[in-house]
Amino acid sequence: MVPAKRVQTPNVPLPQLYYHGQNMATYTIQLKNEDPWIESTIFYLYQAAPACKAPVYAAVCQSVAIDAGSTGELKVIAAPYAVVGTTKNGLSDPTEPIVIENLDSRPVQLTKRPVKGSVVRIDRGSGENSAPYFDDGGASTTTADASFRISASENAQPLSPEESIVMGLGAQNPITGEIVPVALVPAQAGKTLTFTPELLRYYIALGDFQHSKFERADWVTYDWFTEVDFRGKSPGSRVALVWRRDEEGNMHWIREDGVEAEREPEAME
């Protein structure tokens, strides 16, 4: 399950992490809260939604509560995982959050020629309480650029009209080591979907968000959020942002060079 909301991230060293035999790339987002009107503000982190032909449901990756006048940070690991799970809420209403259960995950490789990307297969047993799982014997490869695929067997069916099977992209929480689902789509038995993740693009958002709650990425109202882009930056890089309220009470995102950061006006893409 997605980890519970946490307070300010402690400054602890990360364990040595590996992705298919190589060191995993980690990045840091440093945040400073210069809003003296509010005692503490929660900053929520979203990973940019992957490209996929199905409607994508997104949720918070991490969050950090920062007191006024203080700093905090969020660390991200740029390594993709395929995830599968179930929800009892159904997906008929795109504005209704969904809670994920029975989560399973696998690390995946994205196509970077000449290396082929991963194709992982999900299956489900016939038992009354069986959960969907990854069938490692059905794994294969794809040549779709910068992508991985998830294939659903004909057995990957809901157990009841109220249940849905969801699958998609996960990320590793650098503090707990848990695999957190960050973008999900409805699974379709006998079908294969391609996911092209954005491993180096993130959004910092402020608003009424919750961990473990998934909503249509193109329906979510993202209040006062800005993009953090690590593309072109070396692994281990850091980006610093300041959340500032001016004398007139107006709020601004400020980059570390003192320039006002662009505030994204629409839903995350």
mmCIF file of C-alpha atoms in Angstrom:
data_model
loop_
_atom_site.group_PDB
_atom_site.id
_atom_site.type_symbol
_atom_site.label_atom_id
_atom_site.label_comp_id
_atom_site.label_asym_id
_atom_site.label_seq_id
_atom_site.Cartn_x
_atom_site.Cartn_y
_atom_site.Cartn_z
ATOM 1 C CA MET A 1 0.000 0.000 0.000
ATOM 2 C CA VAL A 2 1.002 3.618 -0.421
ATOM 3 C CA PRO A 3 2.784 4.867 2.714
ATOM 4 C CA ALA A 4 0.923 7.135 5.096
ATOM 5 C CA LYS A 5 1.426 10.880 4.991
ATOM 6 C CA ARG A 6 4.762 11.740 6.541
ATOM 7 C CA VAL A 7 6.290 14.795 8.115
ATOM 8 C CA GLN A 8 9.472 16.574 7.074
ATOM 9 C CA THR A 9 11.909 14.181 5.459
ATOM 10 C CA PRO A 10 14.918 13.465 7.683
ATOM 11 C CA ASN A 11 18.318 14.104 6.156
ATOM 12 C CA VAL A 12 19.479 10.500 6.138
ATOM 13 C CA PRO A 13 21.825 8.844 3.629
ATOM 14 C CA LEU A 14 20.156 6.692 1.003
ATOM 15 C CA PRO A 15 21.070 3.016 0.748
ATOM 16 C CA GLN A 16 23.110 1.933 -2.264
ATOM 17 C CA LEU A 17 20.454 1.210 -4.874
ATOM 18 C CA TYR A 18 20.757 -0.638 -8.176
ATOM 19 C CA TYR A 19 18.602 -0.750 -11.309
ATOM 20 C CA HIS A 20 19.309 -3.691 -13.612
ATOM 21 C CA GLY A 21 22.908 -3.877 -12.447
ATOM 22 C CA GLN A 22 23.525 -0.125 -12.402
ATOM 23 C CA ASN A 23 23.320 2.488 -9.672
ATOM 24 C CA MET A 24 19.870 4.044 -9.520
ATOM 25 C CA ALA A 25 19.809 7.763 -10.247
ATOM 26 C CA THR A 26 18.572 9.802 -7.298
ATOM 27 C CA TYR A 27 17.613 13.482 -7.288
ATOM 28 C CA THR A 28 16.725 15.963 -4.552
ATOM 29 C CA ILE A 29 14.090 18.702 -4.410
ATOM 30 C CA GLN A 30 14.874 21.225 -1.680
ATOM 31 C CA LEU A 31 11.946 23.361 -0.525
ATOM 32 C CA LYS A 32 11.844 26.484 1.621
ATOM 33 C CA ASN A 33 8.589 27.763 3.091
ATOM 34 C CA GLU A 34 8.513 31.565 3.273
ATOM 35 C CA ASP A 35 4.807 31.930 3.994
ATOM 36 C CA PRO A 36 4.638 33.506 7.479
ATOM 37 C CA TRP A 37 0.832 33.580 7.474
ATOM 38 C CA ILE A 38 0.458 29.800 7.864
ATOM 39 C CA GLU A 39 2.208 27.849 10.627
ATOM 40 C CA SER A 40 2.936 24.807 8.452
ATOM 41 C CA THR A 41 2.353 23.910 4.798
ATOM 42 C CA ILE A 42 2.242 20.454 3.207
ATOM 43 C CA PHE A 43 3.996 20.148 -0.145
ATOM 44 C CA TYR A 44 2.810 17.228 -2.303
ATOM 45 C CA LEU A 45 4.896 15.500 -4.965
ATOM 46 C CA TYR A 46 3.430 14.047 -8.156
ATOM 47 C CA GLN A 47 5.397 12.300 -10.874
ATOM 48 C CA ALA A 48 4.440 13.446 -14.383
ATOM 49 C CA ALA A 49 1.890 11.032 -15.830
ATOM 50 C CA PRO A 50 3.210 8.451 -18.314
ATOM 51 C CA ALA A 51 2.028 8.438 -21.904
ATOM 52 C CA CYS A 52 -0.584 5.702 -22.341
ATOM 53 C CA LYS A 53 -3.595 5.173 -24.603
ATOM 54 C CA ALA A 54 -5.878 4.501 -21.610
ATOM 55 C CA PRO A 55 -7.126 7.115 -19.086
ATOM 56 C CA VAL A 56 -4.472 7.560 -16.394
ATOM 57 C CA TYR A 57 -5.259 7.828 -12.668
ATOM 58 C CA ALA A 58 -2.634 9.639 -10.577
ATOM 59 C CA ALA A 59 -1.810 9.925 -6.878
ATOM 60 C CA VAL A 60 0.692 11.612 -4.591
ATOM 61 C CA CYS A 61 4.162 10.005 -4.516
ATOM 62 C CA GLN A 62 5.409 11.713 -1.366
ATOM 63 C CA SER A 63 4.695 14.749 0.786
ATOM 64 C CA VAL A 64 6.551 16.872 3.292
ATOM 65 C CA ALA A 65 5.197 19.269 5.930
ATOM 66 C CA ILE A 66 7.406 22.345 6.345
ATOM 67 C CA ASP A 67 6.984 24.965 9.048
ATOM 68 C CA ALA A 68 7.006 28.647 8.124
ATOM 69 C CA GLY A 69 10.602 29.848 7.735
ATOM 70 C CA SER A 70 11.963 26.289 7.523
ATOM 71 C CA THR A 71 13.261 24.019 4.782
ATOM 72 C CA GLY A 72 12.583 20.424 3.822
ATOM 73 C CA GLU A 73 13.422 18.098 0.981
ATOM 74 C CA LEU A 74 12.080 15.297 -1.147
ATOM 75 C CA LYS A 75 14.301 12.678 -2.787
ATOM 76 C CA VAL A 76 13.247 10.777 -5.897
ATOM 77 C CA ILE A 77 14.633 7.643 -7.528
ATOM 78 C CA ALA A 78 14.444 7.583 -11.328
ATOM 79 C CA ALA A 79 13.708 3.880 -11.777
ATOM 80 C CA PRO A 80 10.410 2.484 -13.123
ATOM 81 C CA TYR A 81 8.296 -0.343 -11.724
ATOM 82 C CA ALA A 82 5.246 -2.073 -13.128
ATOM 83 C CA VAL A 83 2.432 -2.422 -10.590
ATOM 84 C CA VAL A 84 -0.902 -4.229 -10.419
ATOM 85 C CA GLY A 85 -3.657 -4.156 -7.816
ATOM 86 C CA THR A 86 -7.404 -4.089 -7.235
ATOM 87 C CA THR A 87 -9.953 -1.502 -6.188
ATOM 88 C CA LYS A 88 -13.481 -1.969 -4.851
ATOM 89 C CA ASN A 89 -14.552 1.546 -5.827
ATOM 90 C CA GLY A 90 -14.811 0.946 -9.541
ATOM 91 C CA LEU A 91 -13.792 3.370 -12.262
ATOM 92 C CA SER A 92 -17.168 4.545 -13.582
ATOM 93 C CA ASP A 93 -16.875 8.045 -12.086
ATOM 94 C CA PRO A 94 -13.643 9.799 -13.150
ATOM 95 C CA THR A 95 -13.955 12.270 -10.259
ATOM 96 C CA GLU A 96 -14.155 9.582 -7.557
ATOM 97 C CA PRO A 97 -10.841 8.662 -5.863
ATOM 98 C CA ILE A 98 -9.954 4.984 -5.714
ATOM 99 C CA VAL A 99 -8.030 3.072 -3.046
ATOM 100 C CA ILE A 100 -5.649 0.345 -4.196
ATOM 101 C CA GLU A 101 -5.404 -3.100 -2.557
ATOM 102 C CA ASN A 102 -3.474 -6.324 -3.286
ATOM 103 C CA LEU A 103 -0.523 -4.412 -4.719
ATOM 104 C CA ASP A 104 2.189 -6.356 -6.560
ATOM 105 C CA SER A 105 5.170 -4.885 -8.422
ATOM 106 C CA ARG A 106 8.121 -5.695 -10.671
ATOM 107 C CA PRO A 107 11.141 -3.600 -11.747
ATOM 108 C CA VAL A 108 11.074 -2.932 -15.481
ATOM 109 C CA GLN A 109 13.567 -1.841 -18.117
ATOM 110 C CA LEU A 110 12.678 0.929 -20.567
ATOM 111 C CA THR A 111 13.714 0.492 -24.185
ATOM 112 C CA LYS A 112 16.991 2.290 -24.855
ATOM 113 C CA ARG A 113 18.448 0.850 -28.015
ATOM 114 C CA PRO A 114 20.055 -1.602 -28.335
ATOM 115 C CA VAL A 115 18.519 -2.669 -24.987
ATOM 116 C CA LYS A 116 14.881 -3.746 -25.294
ATOM 117 C CA GLY A 117 12.214 -2.755 -22.813
ATOM 118 C CA SER A 118 10.330 -5.075 -20.482
ATOM 119 C CA VAL A 119 6.970 -6.694 -21.145
ATOM 120 C CA VAL A 120 5.506 -8.065 -17.914
ATOM 121 C CA ARG A 121 2.408 -10.249 -17.686
ATOM 122 C CA ILE A 122 -0.322 -10.183 -15.062
ATOM 123 C CA ASP A 123 -2.488 -13.186 -14.244
ATOM 124 C CA ARG A 124 -5.023 -14.257 -11.640
ATOM 125 C CA GLY A 125 -5.890 -17.550 -10.011
ATOM 126 C CA SER A 126 -9.362 -19.055 -9.807
ATOM 127 C CA GLY A 127 -9.729 -18.904 -6.018
ATOM 128 C CA GLU A 128 -12.431 -16.814 -4.370
ATOM 129 C CA ASN A 129 -9.872 -14.556 -2.675
ATOM 130 C CA SER A 130 -7.165 -14.694 -5.333
ATOM 131 C CA ALA A 131 -5.329 -11.478 -6.189
ATOM 132 C CA PRO A 132 -3.765 -10.495 -9.515
ATOM 133 C CA TYR A 133 -0.031 -11.128 -9.709
ATOM 134 C CA PHE A 134 2.914 -10.917 -12.084
ATOM 135 C CA ASP A 135 3.543 -14.140 -13.996
ATOM 136 C CA ASP A 136 7.323 -14.004 -14.374
ATOM 137 C CA GLY A 137 7.226 -16.930 -16.791
ATOM 138 C CA GLY A 138 5.281 -14.790 -19.256
ATOM 139 C CA ALA A 139 7.786 -11.935 -19.396
ATOM 140 C CA SER A 140 9.162 -10.788 -22.758
ATOM 141 C CA THR A 141 10.575 -7.627 -24.388
ATOM 142 C CA THR A 142 9.479 -4.646 -26.478
ATOM 143 C CA THR A 143 11.209 -2.246 -28.863
ATOM 144 C CA ALA A 144 8.846 0.676 -28.141
ATOM 145 C CA ASP A 145 11.131 3.634 -27.403
ATOM 146 C CA ALA A 146 11.594 4.573 -23.720
ATOM 147 C CA SER A 147 8.699 2.308 -22.771
ATOM 148 C CA PHE A 148 7.595 -0.871 -21.066
ATOM 149 C CA ARG A 149 4.426 -2.908 -21.519
ATOM 150 C CA ILE A 150 1.997 -4.764 -19.284
ATOM 151 C CA SER A 151 0.101 -7.702 -20.753
ATOM 152 C CA ALA A 152 -3.051 -8.979 -19.019
ATOM 153 C CA SER A 153 -3.979 -12.639 -19.383
ATOM 154 C CA GLU A 154 -7.537 -13.733 -20.118
ATOM 155 C CA ASN A 155 -7.755 -14.711 -16.424
ATOM 156 C CA ALA A 156 -7.168 -11.129 -15.258
ATOM 157 C CA GLN A 157 -10.856 -10.587 -14.543
ATOM 158 C CA PRO A 158 -12.611 -8.811 -11.624
ATOM 159 C CA LEU A 159 -14.167 -11.122 -9.035
ATOM 160 C CA SER A 160 -17.282 -8.952 -8.696
ATOM 161 C CA PRO A 161 -19.031 -6.076 -10.492
ATOM 162 C CA GLU A 162 -17.740 -3.725 -7.776
ATOM 163 C CA GLU A 163 -14.091 -4.653 -8.316
ATOM 164 C CA SER A 164 -11.634 -3.403 -10.917
ATOM 165 C CA ILE A 165 -8.085 -4.519 -11.681
ATOM 166 C CA VAL A 166 -5.671 -1.638 -12.205
ATOM 167 C CA MET A 167 -2.099 -1.648 -13.466
ATOM 168 C CA GLY A 168 0.545 0.891 -14.331
ATOM 169 C CA LEU A 169 3.645 2.710 -13.129
ATOM 170 C CA GLY A 170 5.222 2.589 -9.681
ATOM 171 C CA ALA A 171 8.200 4.267 -8.017
ATOM 172 C CA GLN A 172 10.360 3.415 -5.026
ATOM 173 C CA ASN A 173 9.995 5.492 -1.883
ATOM 174 C CA PRO A 174 13.615 6.378 -1.000
ATOM 175 C CA ILE A 175 12.910 6.448 2.739
ATOM 176 C CA THR A 176 10.888 3.257 3.243
ATOM 177 C CA GLY A 177 11.958 1.280 0.160
ATOM 178 C CA GLU A 178 8.292 0.570 -0.626
ATOM 179 C CA ILE A 179 7.071 0.546 -4.211
ATOM 180 C CA VAL A 180 4.425 3.253 -4.519
ATOM 181 C CA PRO A 181 1.905 3.235 -7.397
ATOM 182 C CA VAL A 182 1.962 6.661 -9.044
ATOM 183 C CA ALA A 183 -0.079 6.216 -12.250
ATOM 184 C CA LEU A 184 -2.691 3.543 -12.963
ATOM 185 C CA VAL A 185 -5.063 2.491 -15.729
ATOM 186 C CA PRO A 186 -7.865 -0.112 -15.823
ATOM 187 C CA ALA A 187 -6.582 -3.540 -16.861
ATOM 188 C CA GLN A 188 -8.348 -5.303 -19.725
ATOM 189 C CA ALA A 189 -8.170 -9.084 -19.908
ATOM 190 C CA GLY A 190 -6.298 -10.273 -22.982
ATOM 191 C CA LYS A 191 -4.975 -6.797 -23.782
ATOM 192 C CA THR A 192 -1.514 -5.201 -23.652
ATOM 193 C CA LEU A 193 -0.821 -1.555 -22.847
ATOM 194 C CA THR A 194 2.349 0.457 -23.425
ATOM 195 C CA PHE A 195 3.607 2.917 -20.797
ATOM 196 C CA THR A 196 6.138 5.646 -21.574
ATOM 197 C CA PRO A 197 7.138 7.125 -18.200
ATOM 198 C CA GLU A 198 8.465 10.590 -17.402
ATOM 199 C CA LEU A 199 11.086 9.604 -14.828
ATOM 200 C CA LEU A 200 12.664 13.052 -14.557
ATOM 201 C CA ARG A 201 9.602 15.332 -14.432
ATOM 202 C CA TYR A 202 7.675 16.045 -11.238
ATOM 203 C CA TYR A 203 5.151 18.495 -9.854
ATOM 204 C CA ILE A 204 5.066 20.139 -6.450
ATOM 205 C CA ALA A 205 1.453 20.878 -5.500
ATOM 206 C CA LEU A 206 -0.373 22.552 -2.645
ATOM 207 C CA GLY A 207 -3.994 21.721 -1.915
ATOM 208 C CA ASP A 208 -6.312 19.139 -0.383
ATOM 209 C CA PHE A 209 -4.615 15.895 -1.429
ATOM 210 C CA GLN A 210 -4.306 12.470 0.203
ATOM 211 C CA HIS A 211 -1.963 9.540 -0.147
ATOM 212 C CA SER A 212 -3.491 6.315 -1.518
ATOM 213 C CA LYS A 213 -6.229 8.259 -3.328
ATOM 214 C CA PHE A 214 -6.189 8.026 -7.120
ATOM 215 C CA GLU A 215 -7.996 10.431 -9.423
ATOM 216 C CA ARG A 216 -8.085 10.977 -13.164
ATOM 217 C CA ALA A 217 -4.926 12.937 -13.935
ATOM 218 C CA ASP A 218 -6.807 15.219 -16.325
ATOM 219 C CA TRP A 219 -9.575 15.947 -13.785
ATOM 220 C CA VAL A 220 -7.514 16.794 -10.708
ATOM 221 C CA THR A 221 -7.469 20.443 -9.616
ATOM 222 C CA TYR A 222 -3.814 21.183 -8.883
ATOM 223 C CA ASP A 223 -3.648 24.279 -6.665
ATOM 224 C CA TRP A 224 -0.472 26.350 -6.848
ATOM 225 C CA PHE A 225 1.720 23.695 -8.401
ATOM 226 C CA THR A 226 4.937 24.012 -10.347
ATOM 227 C CA GLU A 227 7.063 21.645 -12.427
ATOM 228 C CA VAL A 228 10.435 20.269 -11.360
ATOM 229 C CA ASP A 229 12.418 19.058 -14.371
ATOM 230 C CA PHE A 230 15.602 17.014 -13.954
ATOM 231 C CA ARG A 231 16.048 16.322 -17.666
ATOM 232 C CA GLY A 232 19.590 17.171 -18.725
ATOM 233 C CA LYS A 233 20.813 17.157 -15.124
ATOM 234 C CA SER A 234 23.329 14.680 -13.733
ATOM 235 C CA PRO A 235 22.236 11.956 -11.282
ATOM 236 C CA GLY A 236 22.469 13.290 -7.757
ATOM 237 C CA SER A 237 21.434 16.792 -8.851
ATOM 238 C CA ARG A 238 19.440 19.091 -6.606
ATOM 239 C CA VAL A 239 16.749 21.654 -7.451
ATOM 240 C CA ALA A 240 15.811 24.313 -4.893
ATOM 241 C CA LEU A 241 12.477 26.149 -4.746
ATOM 242 C CA VAL A 242 11.060 28.767 -2.387
ATOM 243 C CA TRP A 243 7.350 29.144 -1.633
ATOM 244 C CA ARG A 244 7.009 32.849 -0.796
ATOM 245 C CA ARG A 245 4.228 35.234 0.205
ATOM 246 C CA ASP A 246 4.948 38.886 -0.592
ATOM 247 C CA GLU A 247 3.897 41.967 1.390
ATOM 248 C CA GLU A 248 0.596 42.188 -0.507
ATOM 249 C CA GLY A 249 -0.224 38.583 0.352
ATOM 250 C CA ASN A 250 0.435 37.206 -3.139
ATOM 251 C CA MET A 251 2.065 33.783 -3.406
ATOM 252 C CA HIS A 252 4.996 32.929 -5.681
ATOM 253 C CA TRP A 253 7.272 30.000 -6.496
ATOM 254 C CA ILE A 254 10.882 31.265 -6.631
ATOM 255 C CA ARG A 255 13.813 29.312 -8.098
ATOM 256 C CA GLU A 256 17.180 29.204 -6.353
ATOM 257 C CA ASP A 257 18.524 31.825 -8.776
ATOM 258 C CA GLY A 258 15.864 34.257 -7.558
ATOM 259 C CA VAL A 259 13.711 34.061 -10.707
ATOM 260 C CA GLU A 260 10.001 33.384 -10.277
ATOM 261 C CA ALA A 261 9.151 29.842 -11.342
ATOM 262 C CA GLU A 262 6.294 29.280 -13.731
ATOM 263 C CA ARG A 263 3.093 28.139 -12.061
ATOM 264 C CA GLU A 264 1.364 25.490 -14.132
ATOM 265 C CA PRO A 265 -2.243 26.618 -14.768
ATOM 266 C CA GLU A 266 -3.811 23.358 -15.878
ATOM 267 C CA ALA A 267 -4.016 19.719 -14.888
ATOM 268 C CA MET A 268 -0.853 17.634 -14.907
ATOM 269 C CA GLU A 269 0.048 16.027 -18.204
#
